[in-house]
Tab-separated table of C-alpha atoms (C1' of nucleotides) in Angstrom:
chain	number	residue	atom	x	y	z
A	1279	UNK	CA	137.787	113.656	73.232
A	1280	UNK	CA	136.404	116.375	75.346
A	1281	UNK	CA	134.364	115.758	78.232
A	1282	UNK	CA	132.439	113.213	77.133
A	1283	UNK	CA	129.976	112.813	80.698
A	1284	UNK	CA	130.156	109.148	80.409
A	1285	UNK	CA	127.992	107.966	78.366
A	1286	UNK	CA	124.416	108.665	78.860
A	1287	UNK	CA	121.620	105.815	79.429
A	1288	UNK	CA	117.728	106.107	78.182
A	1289	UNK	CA	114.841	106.843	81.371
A	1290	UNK	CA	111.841	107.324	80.786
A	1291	UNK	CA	110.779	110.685	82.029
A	1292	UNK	CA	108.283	110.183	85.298
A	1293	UNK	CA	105.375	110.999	83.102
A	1294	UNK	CA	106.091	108.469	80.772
A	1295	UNK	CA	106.189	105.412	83.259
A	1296	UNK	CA	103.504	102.846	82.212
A	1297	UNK	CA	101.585	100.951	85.447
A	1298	UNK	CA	101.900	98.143	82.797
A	1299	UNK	CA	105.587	97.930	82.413
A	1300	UNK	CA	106.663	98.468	86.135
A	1301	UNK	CA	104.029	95.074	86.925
A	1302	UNK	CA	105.610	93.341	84.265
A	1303	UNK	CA	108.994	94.146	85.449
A	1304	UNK	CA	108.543	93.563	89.026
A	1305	UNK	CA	106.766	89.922	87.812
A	1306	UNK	CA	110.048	88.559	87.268
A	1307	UNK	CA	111.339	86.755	90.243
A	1308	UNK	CA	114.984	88.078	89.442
A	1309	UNK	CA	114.080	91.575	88.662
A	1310	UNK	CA	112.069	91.381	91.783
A	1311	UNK	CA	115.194	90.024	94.279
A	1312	UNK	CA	116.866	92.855	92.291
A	1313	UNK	CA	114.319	95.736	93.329
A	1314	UNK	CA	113.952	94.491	97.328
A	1315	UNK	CA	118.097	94.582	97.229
A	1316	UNK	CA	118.253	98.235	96.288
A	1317	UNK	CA	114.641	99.077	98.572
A	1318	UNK	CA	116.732	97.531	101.723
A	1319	UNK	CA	119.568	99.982	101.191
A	1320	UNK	CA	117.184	102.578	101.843
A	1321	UNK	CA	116.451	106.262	100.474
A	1322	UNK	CA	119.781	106.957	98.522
A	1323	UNK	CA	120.962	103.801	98.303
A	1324	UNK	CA	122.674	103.215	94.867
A	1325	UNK	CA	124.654	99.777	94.267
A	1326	UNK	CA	126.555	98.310	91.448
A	1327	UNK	CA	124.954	95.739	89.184
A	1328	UNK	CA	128.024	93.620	90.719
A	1329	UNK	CA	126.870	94.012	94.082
A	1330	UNK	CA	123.637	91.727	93.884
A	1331	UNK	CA	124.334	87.988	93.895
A	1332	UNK	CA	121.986	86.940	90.857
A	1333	UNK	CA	122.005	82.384	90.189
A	1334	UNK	CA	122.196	83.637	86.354
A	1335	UNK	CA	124.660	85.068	83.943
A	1336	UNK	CA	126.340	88.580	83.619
A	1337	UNK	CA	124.683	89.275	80.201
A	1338	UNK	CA	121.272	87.712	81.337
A	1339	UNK	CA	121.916	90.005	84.379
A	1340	UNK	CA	122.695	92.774	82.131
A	1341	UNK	CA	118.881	91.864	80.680
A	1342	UNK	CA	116.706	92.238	83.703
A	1343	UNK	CA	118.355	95.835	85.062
A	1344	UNK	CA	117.708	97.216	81.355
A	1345	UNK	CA	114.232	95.725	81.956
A	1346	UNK	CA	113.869	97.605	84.952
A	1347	UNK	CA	115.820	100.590	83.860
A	1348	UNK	CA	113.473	100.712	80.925
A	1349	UNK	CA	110.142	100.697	82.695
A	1350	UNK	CA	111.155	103.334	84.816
A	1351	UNK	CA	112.050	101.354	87.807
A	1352	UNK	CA	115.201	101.889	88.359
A	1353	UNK	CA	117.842	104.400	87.527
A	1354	UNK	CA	121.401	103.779	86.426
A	1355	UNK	CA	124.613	105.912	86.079
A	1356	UNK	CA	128.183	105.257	85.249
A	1357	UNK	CA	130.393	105.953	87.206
A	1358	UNK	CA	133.687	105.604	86.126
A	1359	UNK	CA	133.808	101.498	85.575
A	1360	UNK	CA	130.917	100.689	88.203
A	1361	UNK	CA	127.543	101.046	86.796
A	1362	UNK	CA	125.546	102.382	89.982
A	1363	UNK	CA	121.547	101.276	90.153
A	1364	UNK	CA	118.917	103.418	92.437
A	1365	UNK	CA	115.150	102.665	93.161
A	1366	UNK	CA	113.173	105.513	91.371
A	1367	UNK	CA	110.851	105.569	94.637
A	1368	UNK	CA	110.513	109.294	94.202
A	1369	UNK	CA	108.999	108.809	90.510
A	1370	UNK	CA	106.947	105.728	91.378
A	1371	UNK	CA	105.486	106.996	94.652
A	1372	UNK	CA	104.310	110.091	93.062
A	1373	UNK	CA	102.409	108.167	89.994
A	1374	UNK	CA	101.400	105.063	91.995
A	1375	UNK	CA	101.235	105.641	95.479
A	1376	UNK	CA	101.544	102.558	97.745
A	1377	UNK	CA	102.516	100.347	95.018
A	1378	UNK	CA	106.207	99.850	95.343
A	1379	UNK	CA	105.665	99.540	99.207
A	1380	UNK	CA	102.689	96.836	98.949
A	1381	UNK	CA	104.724	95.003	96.498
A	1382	UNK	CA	107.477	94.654	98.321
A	1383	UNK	CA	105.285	93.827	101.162
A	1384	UNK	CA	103.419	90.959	99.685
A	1385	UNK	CA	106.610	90.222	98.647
A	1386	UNK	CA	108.332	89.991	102.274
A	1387	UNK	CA	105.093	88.050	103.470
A	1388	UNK	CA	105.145	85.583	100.410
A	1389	UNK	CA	108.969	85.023	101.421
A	1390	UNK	CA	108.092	84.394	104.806
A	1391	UNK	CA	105.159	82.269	103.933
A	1392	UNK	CA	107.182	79.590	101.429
A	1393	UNK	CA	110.102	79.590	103.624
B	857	UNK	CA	73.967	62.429	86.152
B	858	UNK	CA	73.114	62.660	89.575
B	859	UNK	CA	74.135	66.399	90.250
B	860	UNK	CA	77.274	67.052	88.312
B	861	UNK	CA	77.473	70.516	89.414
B	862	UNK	CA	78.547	71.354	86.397
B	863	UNK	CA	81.990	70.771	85.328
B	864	UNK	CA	84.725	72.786	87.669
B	865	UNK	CA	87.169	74.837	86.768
B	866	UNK	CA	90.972	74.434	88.254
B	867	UNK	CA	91.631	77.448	90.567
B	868	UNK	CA	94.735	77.805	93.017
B	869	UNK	CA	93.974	77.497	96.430
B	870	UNK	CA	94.936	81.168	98.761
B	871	UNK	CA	98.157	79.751	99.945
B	872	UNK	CA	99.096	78.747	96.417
B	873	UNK	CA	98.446	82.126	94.547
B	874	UNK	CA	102.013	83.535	94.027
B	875	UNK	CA	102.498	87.080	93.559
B	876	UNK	CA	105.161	86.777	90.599
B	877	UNK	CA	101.919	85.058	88.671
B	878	UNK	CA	99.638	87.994	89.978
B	879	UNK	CA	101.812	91.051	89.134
B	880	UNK	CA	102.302	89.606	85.645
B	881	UNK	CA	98.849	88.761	85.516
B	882	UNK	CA	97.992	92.159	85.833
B	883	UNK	CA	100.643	93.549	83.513
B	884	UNK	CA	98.890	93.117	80.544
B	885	UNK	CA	96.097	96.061	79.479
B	886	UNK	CA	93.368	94.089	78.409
B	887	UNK	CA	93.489	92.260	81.763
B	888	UNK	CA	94.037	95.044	83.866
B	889	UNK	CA	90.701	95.995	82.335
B	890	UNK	CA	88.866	92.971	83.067
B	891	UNK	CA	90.048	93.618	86.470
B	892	UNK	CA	88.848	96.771	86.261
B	893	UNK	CA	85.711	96.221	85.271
B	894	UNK	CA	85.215	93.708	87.861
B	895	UNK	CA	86.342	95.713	90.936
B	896	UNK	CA	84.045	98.119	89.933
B	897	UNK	CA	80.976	95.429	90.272
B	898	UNK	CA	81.805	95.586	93.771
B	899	UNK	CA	82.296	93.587	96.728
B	900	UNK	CA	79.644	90.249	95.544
B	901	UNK	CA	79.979	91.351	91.855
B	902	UNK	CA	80.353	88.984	89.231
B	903	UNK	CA	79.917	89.176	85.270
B	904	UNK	CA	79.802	86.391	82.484
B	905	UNK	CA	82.973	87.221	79.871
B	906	UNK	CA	80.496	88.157	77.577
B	907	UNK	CA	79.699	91.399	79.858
B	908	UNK	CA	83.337	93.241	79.220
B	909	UNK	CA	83.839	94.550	75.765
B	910	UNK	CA	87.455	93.743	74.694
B	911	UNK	CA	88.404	94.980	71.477
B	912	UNK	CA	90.335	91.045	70.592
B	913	UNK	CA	88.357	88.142	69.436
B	914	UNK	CA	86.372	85.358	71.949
B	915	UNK	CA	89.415	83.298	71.990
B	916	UNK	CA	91.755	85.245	72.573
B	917	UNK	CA	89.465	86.634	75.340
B	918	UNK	CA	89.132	83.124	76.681
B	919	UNK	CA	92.640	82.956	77.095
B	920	UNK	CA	92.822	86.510	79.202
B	921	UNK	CA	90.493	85.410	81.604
B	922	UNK	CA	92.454	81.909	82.229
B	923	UNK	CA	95.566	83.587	82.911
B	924	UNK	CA	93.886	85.609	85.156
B	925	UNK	CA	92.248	82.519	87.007
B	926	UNK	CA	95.207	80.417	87.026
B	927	UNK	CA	97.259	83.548	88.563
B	928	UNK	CA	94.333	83.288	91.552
B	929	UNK	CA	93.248	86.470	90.725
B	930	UNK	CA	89.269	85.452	89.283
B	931	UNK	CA	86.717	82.870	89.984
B	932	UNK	CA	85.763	81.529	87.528
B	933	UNK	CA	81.917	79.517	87.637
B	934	UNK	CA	79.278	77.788	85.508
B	935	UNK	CA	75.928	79.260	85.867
B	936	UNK	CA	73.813	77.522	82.829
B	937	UNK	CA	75.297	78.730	79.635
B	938	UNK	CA	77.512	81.692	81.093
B	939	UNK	CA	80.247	81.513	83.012
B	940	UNK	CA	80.465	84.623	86.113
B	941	UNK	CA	83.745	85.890	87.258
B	942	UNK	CA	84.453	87.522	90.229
B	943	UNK	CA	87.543	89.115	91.806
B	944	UNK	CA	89.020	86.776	94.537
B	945	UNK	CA	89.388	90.180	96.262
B	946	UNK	CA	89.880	88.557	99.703
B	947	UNK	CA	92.159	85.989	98.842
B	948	UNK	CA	94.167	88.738	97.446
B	949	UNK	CA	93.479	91.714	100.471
B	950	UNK	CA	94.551	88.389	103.118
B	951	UNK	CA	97.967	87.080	101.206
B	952	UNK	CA	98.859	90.661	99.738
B	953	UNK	CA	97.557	93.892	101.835
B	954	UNK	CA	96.815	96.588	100.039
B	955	UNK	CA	98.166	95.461	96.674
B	956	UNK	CA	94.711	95.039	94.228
B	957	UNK	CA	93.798	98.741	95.786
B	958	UNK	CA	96.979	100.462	94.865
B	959	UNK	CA	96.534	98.795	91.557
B	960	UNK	CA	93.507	99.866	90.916
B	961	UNK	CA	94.384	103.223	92.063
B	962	UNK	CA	97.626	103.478	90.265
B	963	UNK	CA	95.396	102.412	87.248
B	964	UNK	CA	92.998	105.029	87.340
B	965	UNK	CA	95.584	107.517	88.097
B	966	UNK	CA	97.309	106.948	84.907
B	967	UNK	CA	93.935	106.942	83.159
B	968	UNK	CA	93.282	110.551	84.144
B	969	UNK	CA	96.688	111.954	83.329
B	970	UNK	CA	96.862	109.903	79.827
B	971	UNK	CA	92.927	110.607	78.873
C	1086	DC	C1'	150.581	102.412	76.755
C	1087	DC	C1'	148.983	98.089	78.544
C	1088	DC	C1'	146.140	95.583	81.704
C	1089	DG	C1'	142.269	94.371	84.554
C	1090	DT	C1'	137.621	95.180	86.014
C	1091	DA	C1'	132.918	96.110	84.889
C	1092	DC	C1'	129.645	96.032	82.017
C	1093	DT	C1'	127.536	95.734	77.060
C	1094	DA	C1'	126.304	94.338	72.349
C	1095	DC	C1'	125.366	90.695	69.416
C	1096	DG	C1'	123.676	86.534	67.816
C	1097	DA	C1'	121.592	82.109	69.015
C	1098	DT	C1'	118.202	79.236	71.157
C	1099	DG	C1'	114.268	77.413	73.424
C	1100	DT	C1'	110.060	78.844	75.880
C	1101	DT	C1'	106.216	81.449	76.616
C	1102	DT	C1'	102.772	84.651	75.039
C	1103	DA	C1'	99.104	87.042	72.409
C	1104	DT	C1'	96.520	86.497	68.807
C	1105	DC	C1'	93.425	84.361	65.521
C	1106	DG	C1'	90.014	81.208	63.038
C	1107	DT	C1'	87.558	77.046	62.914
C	1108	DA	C1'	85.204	73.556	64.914
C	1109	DG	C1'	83.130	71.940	68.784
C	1110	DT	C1'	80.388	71.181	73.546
C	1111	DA	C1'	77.064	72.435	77.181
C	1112	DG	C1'	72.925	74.186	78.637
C	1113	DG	C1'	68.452	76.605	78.240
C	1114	DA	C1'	64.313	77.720	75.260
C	1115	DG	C1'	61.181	76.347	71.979
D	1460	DC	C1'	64.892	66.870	69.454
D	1461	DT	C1'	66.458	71.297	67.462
D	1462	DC	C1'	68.298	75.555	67.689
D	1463	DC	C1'	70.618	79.465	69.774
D	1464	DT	C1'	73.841	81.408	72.846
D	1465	DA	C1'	78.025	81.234	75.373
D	1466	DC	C1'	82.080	79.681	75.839
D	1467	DT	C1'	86.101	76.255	74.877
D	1468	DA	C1'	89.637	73.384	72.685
D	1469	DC	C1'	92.800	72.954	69.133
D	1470	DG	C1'	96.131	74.162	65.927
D	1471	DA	C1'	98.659	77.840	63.843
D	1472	DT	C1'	101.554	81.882	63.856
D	1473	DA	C1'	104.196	85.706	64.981
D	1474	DA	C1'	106.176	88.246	68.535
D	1475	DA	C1'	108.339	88.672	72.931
D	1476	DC	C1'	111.217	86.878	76.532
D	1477	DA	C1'	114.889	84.573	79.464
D	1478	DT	C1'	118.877	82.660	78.898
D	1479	DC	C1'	123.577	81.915	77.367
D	1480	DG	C1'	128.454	82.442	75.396
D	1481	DT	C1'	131.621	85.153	72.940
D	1482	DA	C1'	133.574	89.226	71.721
D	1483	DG	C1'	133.881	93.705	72.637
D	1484	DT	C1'	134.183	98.805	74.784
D	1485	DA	C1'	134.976	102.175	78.665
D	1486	DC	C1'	137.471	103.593	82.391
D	1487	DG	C1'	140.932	103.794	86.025
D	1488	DG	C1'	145.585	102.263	87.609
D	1489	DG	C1'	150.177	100.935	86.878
DNA sequence: CCCGTACTACGATGTTTATCGTAGTAGGAG
DNA sequence: CTCCTACTACGATAAACATCGTAGTACGGG
């Protein structure tokens, strides 16, 4: 009935990100794989939770990008059947400067490290 | 007898500290505090538990600052009765470059906007 | 209207975590 | 040796978490 805009998914605003939550989110190996996939597509990049190849079940999958979604991490839309997902770099950059970017670069160098 | 050094404490080597166990080691606020405090000793700095006021009871303050050594992130040492910690602040700067700082800094950003 | 794709909600399970209290050990001071 | 201080080990508990499978809903295409 009417023009229901797809249903709508809960953010927390970019003053209500916690430092706590977004380091427990990115401590998840999973959530983390998830989080470098949608930093290597760059500024606007937005993917589908189908797009990223996780060695774990849809629902469990389903889990971790609430997780994420939830802490403020990422950001997620429908659209139409997809479900797109987007870095929040804007929001975290502006509350935690250099995090996201020295995460994922300890994360890069661990990666290179254990390979 | 000889000299037992005093009974050591397990600690990861540098190569072994992995940055899942850091991240979530720092997720939690009452060890983001200990951290906290510690950084703020300074570069040689170091503090028996007893020093950092946590609002929990001694064993579950034990238990804090073991995750926090097993993660890699404190030393941990006997000196007579107390037991000094210290931030392994160059183990961390080496294997993850700017990550304690923008930690810290996100930290005390979030501080000042939730005081 | 029916179907397929994409994702979710729910309920279950086993593991880990945070927390505590009590009882203990280790080392320095007397 | 005795006592005090500092910290730990153990056992318990309740909550949170990662994981799954099954059953479902939402949307676009025929």
């Amino acid at each position: 009935m009417s023009t229901a805009p797809t249903r709508a998914l809960e953010h927390p605003e970019r003053e209500e990100i916690r430092l706590e939550a977004v380091l427990h989110a990115l401590s998840d190996p999973m959530r983390l794989q998830v989080v470098r996939f949608l930093a290597e597509l760059g500024e606007e990049g937005e993917a589908p939770c189908s797009a990223i190849e996780l060695a774990i079940s849809k629902s469990t999958t389903t889990h971790h990008f609430r997780v994420l979604r939830e802490a403020g991490v990422i950001n997620q839309v429908y659209r139409g059947t997809a479900k797109m997902n987007a870095l929040r770099r804007d929001d975290l950059d502006a509350l935690f400067p250099g995090l996201l970017d020295s995460v994922l670069g300890a994360d890069a160098a661990q990666r290179q490290r254990t390979d």
